[in-house]
Short mmCIF file of C-alpha atoms in Angstrom, two decimals:
data_model
loop_
_atom_site.label_atom_id
_atom_site.label_comp_id
_atom_site.label_asym_id
_atom_site.label_seq_id
_atom_site.Cartn_x
_atom_site.Cartn_y
_atom_site.Cartn_z
CA MET A 169 121.25 -289.06 -117.51
CA SER A 170 119.40 -292.16 -118.61
CA GLY A 171 116.70 -291.38 -116.03
CA THR A 172 116.13 -288.00 -117.66
CA LYS A 173 115.66 -289.52 -121.12
CA ALA A 174 113.21 -292.05 -119.77
CA SER A 175 110.92 -289.39 -118.32
CA VAL A 176 111.08 -287.08 -121.36
CA ILE A 177 110.03 -289.66 -123.95
CA PRO A 178 106.73 -290.64 -122.26
CA ALA A 179 105.91 -286.97 -121.63
CA ALA A 180 106.54 -286.18 -125.30
CA ALA A 181 104.36 -289.11 -126.36
CA VAL A 182 101.54 -287.94 -124.10
CA ALA A 183 101.84 -284.40 -125.45
CA ALA A 184 101.72 -285.68 -129.04
CA CYS A 185 98.59 -287.74 -128.27
CA LEU A 186 96.91 -284.75 -126.67
CA PHE A 187 97.76 -282.64 -129.71
CA VAL A 188 96.22 -285.24 -132.03
CA LEU A 189 93.11 -285.54 -129.84
CA ALA A 190 92.71 -281.76 -129.80
CA GLY A 191 92.82 -281.81 -133.61
CA CYS A 192 90.12 -284.49 -133.68
CA ALA A 193 87.96 -282.39 -131.40
CA GLN A 194 88.11 -279.57 -133.95
CA LEU A 195 86.42 -281.68 -136.65
CA SER A 196 82.87 -280.74 -137.53
CA GLN A 197 80.05 -282.13 -135.47
CA ALA A 198 77.97 -285.11 -136.45
CA PRO A 199 75.01 -284.27 -138.72
CA ASP A 200 72.53 -285.21 -135.99
CA SER A 201 74.20 -282.73 -133.63
CA ASP A 202 73.83 -279.98 -136.22
CA TYR A 203 70.17 -280.95 -136.61
CA ARG A 204 69.53 -280.94 -132.86
CA GLN A 205 71.07 -277.51 -132.51
CA ALA A 206 69.02 -276.20 -135.44
CA LEU A 207 65.84 -277.69 -133.98
CA GLU A 208 66.53 -276.07 -130.62
CA LYS A 209 67.23 -272.74 -132.31
CA ALA A 210 64.02 -272.93 -134.38
CA ILE A 211 61.88 -273.81 -131.38
CA THR A 212 63.50 -271.11 -129.26
CA ALA A 213 62.84 -268.58 -132.03
CA GLY A 214 59.16 -269.57 -131.82
CA ARG A 215 58.58 -268.70 -135.47
CA CYS A 216 56.83 -270.75 -138.11
CA ASP A 217 59.06 -269.52 -140.95
CA GLY A 218 62.29 -267.70 -141.55
CA ASP A 219 65.97 -268.52 -141.32
CA SER A 220 65.73 -270.76 -138.27
CA VAL A 221 63.17 -273.05 -139.95
CA ARG A 222 65.17 -273.11 -143.20
CA ASP A 223 68.32 -273.96 -141.23
CA LEU A 224 66.41 -276.73 -139.47
CA TRP A 225 65.39 -278.35 -142.76
CA SER A 226 68.91 -277.98 -144.19
CA ALA A 227 70.42 -279.66 -141.13
CA TYR A 228 67.86 -282.45 -141.27
CA ASP A 229 68.46 -283.02 -144.98
CA ARG A 230 72.23 -283.27 -144.38
CA TRP A 231 71.66 -285.76 -141.56
CA TYR A 232 69.29 -287.83 -143.70
CA ALA A 233 71.74 -287.80 -146.63
CA VAL A 234 74.61 -289.01 -144.46
CA ALA A 235 72.45 -291.73 -142.87
CA SER A 236 71.17 -292.84 -146.28
CA SER A 237 74.71 -293.26 -147.55
CA ILE A 238 75.58 -295.78 -144.82
CA ALA A 239 74.73 -299.28 -146.02
CA GLY A 240 72.45 -301.09 -143.61
CA HIS A 241 71.80 -298.06 -141.41
CA PRO A 242 68.21 -298.37 -140.10
CA LYS A 243 67.48 -294.58 -140.08
CA THR A 244 65.09 -295.03 -137.16
CA ASP A 245 66.50 -291.99 -135.36
CA GLU A 246 65.89 -289.83 -138.42
CA ALA A 247 62.25 -290.96 -138.71
CA VAL A 248 61.58 -290.50 -135.00
CA ALA A 249 63.13 -287.03 -135.19
CA LEU A 250 60.66 -286.03 -137.92
CA LEU A 251 57.70 -287.24 -135.86
CA ARG A 252 58.97 -285.40 -132.78
CA GLN A 253 59.68 -282.28 -134.87
CA GLY A 254 56.14 -282.32 -136.25
CA ASP A 255 54.69 -282.71 -132.76
CA GLN A 256 56.78 -279.86 -131.39
CA PHE A 257 55.79 -277.48 -134.17
CA ARG A 258 52.14 -278.52 -133.88
CA ILE A 259 52.26 -277.59 -130.18
CA LEU A 260 54.10 -274.37 -131.05
CA GLY A 261 51.23 -273.42 -133.38
CA CYS A 262 53.06 -273.90 -136.67
CA PRO A 263 50.81 -276.29 -138.59
CA GLU A 264 52.64 -275.89 -141.93
CA VAL A 265 56.00 -276.94 -140.46
CA ALA A 266 54.29 -279.78 -138.60
CA ARG A 267 52.49 -280.87 -141.79
CA ALA A 268 55.75 -280.81 -143.78
CA SER A 269 57.45 -282.89 -141.06
CA TYR A 270 54.73 -285.55 -141.01
CA ARG A 271 54.53 -285.72 -144.81
CA THR A 272 58.30 -286.02 -145.11
CA LEU A 273 58.25 -288.94 -142.68
CA ILE A 274 55.50 -290.67 -144.66
CA ARG A 275 57.30 -290.11 -147.98
CA ARG A 276 60.89 -290.91 -146.96
CA PHE A 277 60.26 -294.01 -144.86
CA PRO A 278 58.06 -296.41 -146.86
CA GLU A 279 59.68 -299.55 -145.44
CA ASP A 280 57.64 -301.99 -143.35
CA GLY A 281 59.61 -301.24 -140.18
CA PHE A 282 58.30 -297.67 -140.16
CA VAL A 283 54.56 -298.50 -140.27
CA PRO A 284 53.89 -297.37 -136.66
CA LEU A 285 55.69 -294.07 -137.24
CA ARG A 286 53.83 -293.43 -140.51
CA GLU A 287 50.51 -294.21 -138.81
CA ALA A 288 51.34 -291.80 -135.99
CA ALA A 289 52.23 -289.15 -138.57
CA ARG A 290 48.95 -289.71 -140.45
CA ALA A 291 46.98 -289.46 -137.21
CA SER A 292 48.79 -286.24 -136.32
CA LEU A 293 48.06 -284.82 -139.79
CA GLN A 294 44.36 -285.30 -139.05
CA THR A 295 44.65 -283.04 -135.98
CA LEU A 296 46.02 -280.11 -137.99
CA PRO A 297 43.83 -277.36 -139.43
CA PRO A 298 43.36 -277.46 -143.21
CA PRO A 299 46.34 -276.12 -145.17
CA LEU A 300 46.37 -272.47 -146.11
CA PRO A 301 45.58 -271.76 -149.77
CA ALA A 302 48.55 -270.97 -151.94
CA PRO A 303 49.20 -267.24 -152.35
CA GLY A 304 47.21 -265.76 -155.22
CA THR A 305 44.54 -268.47 -155.22
CA THR A 306 41.00 -268.21 -154.00
CA PRO A 307 39.70 -271.09 -151.96
CA ALA A 308 36.54 -272.78 -153.20
CA PRO A 309 33.45 -271.76 -151.25
CA VAL A 310 32.25 -274.31 -148.75
CA PRO A 311 28.47 -274.91 -148.75
CA ALA A 312 26.79 -274.01 -145.47
CA GLY A 313 24.77 -277.21 -145.34
CA PRO A 314 23.23 -279.92 -147.45
CA ALA A 315 21.30 -278.71 -150.46
CA LEU A 316 17.65 -279.62 -150.31
CA VAL A 317 16.26 -281.04 -153.51
CA ARG A 318 12.53 -280.69 -154.07
CA PRO A 319 10.68 -283.36 -155.93
CA PRO A 320 9.19 -282.17 -159.24
CA ALA A 321 5.74 -280.68 -158.84
CA GLU A 322 2.95 -282.93 -159.92
CA ILE A 323 0.91 -281.75 -162.85
#
């Protein structure tokens, strides 16, 4: 009978550990996982606006907020993700999402360690077409060429 008790106790302990581990697996994913899934969904959708892009920004903002709350966390992954996101949307033909990604990187990461990433973002901004005018506004006319100024006529 003592042999039976000895084999039941370890089996019960293993079962309890598996139950606890299964409960841990049910916890929500890390914020960067949510962001990666949202980025994949937005790129797969191939749209420059809409729910998938809004979900992408929400997931990124949650990730950034969590990372910012950890003392001493370097946030390099978050900055690199913005640069990569901008590049992917630039290639996809979504200059406004790309522009917002690059500008967010420049604004949120002013520390010295992010200089190369900010410079890359600025260079990428230069490759984008000019921003669209805000709805309801008329863009200023662009002169066709330099205006020629005639000297005053001599009297």
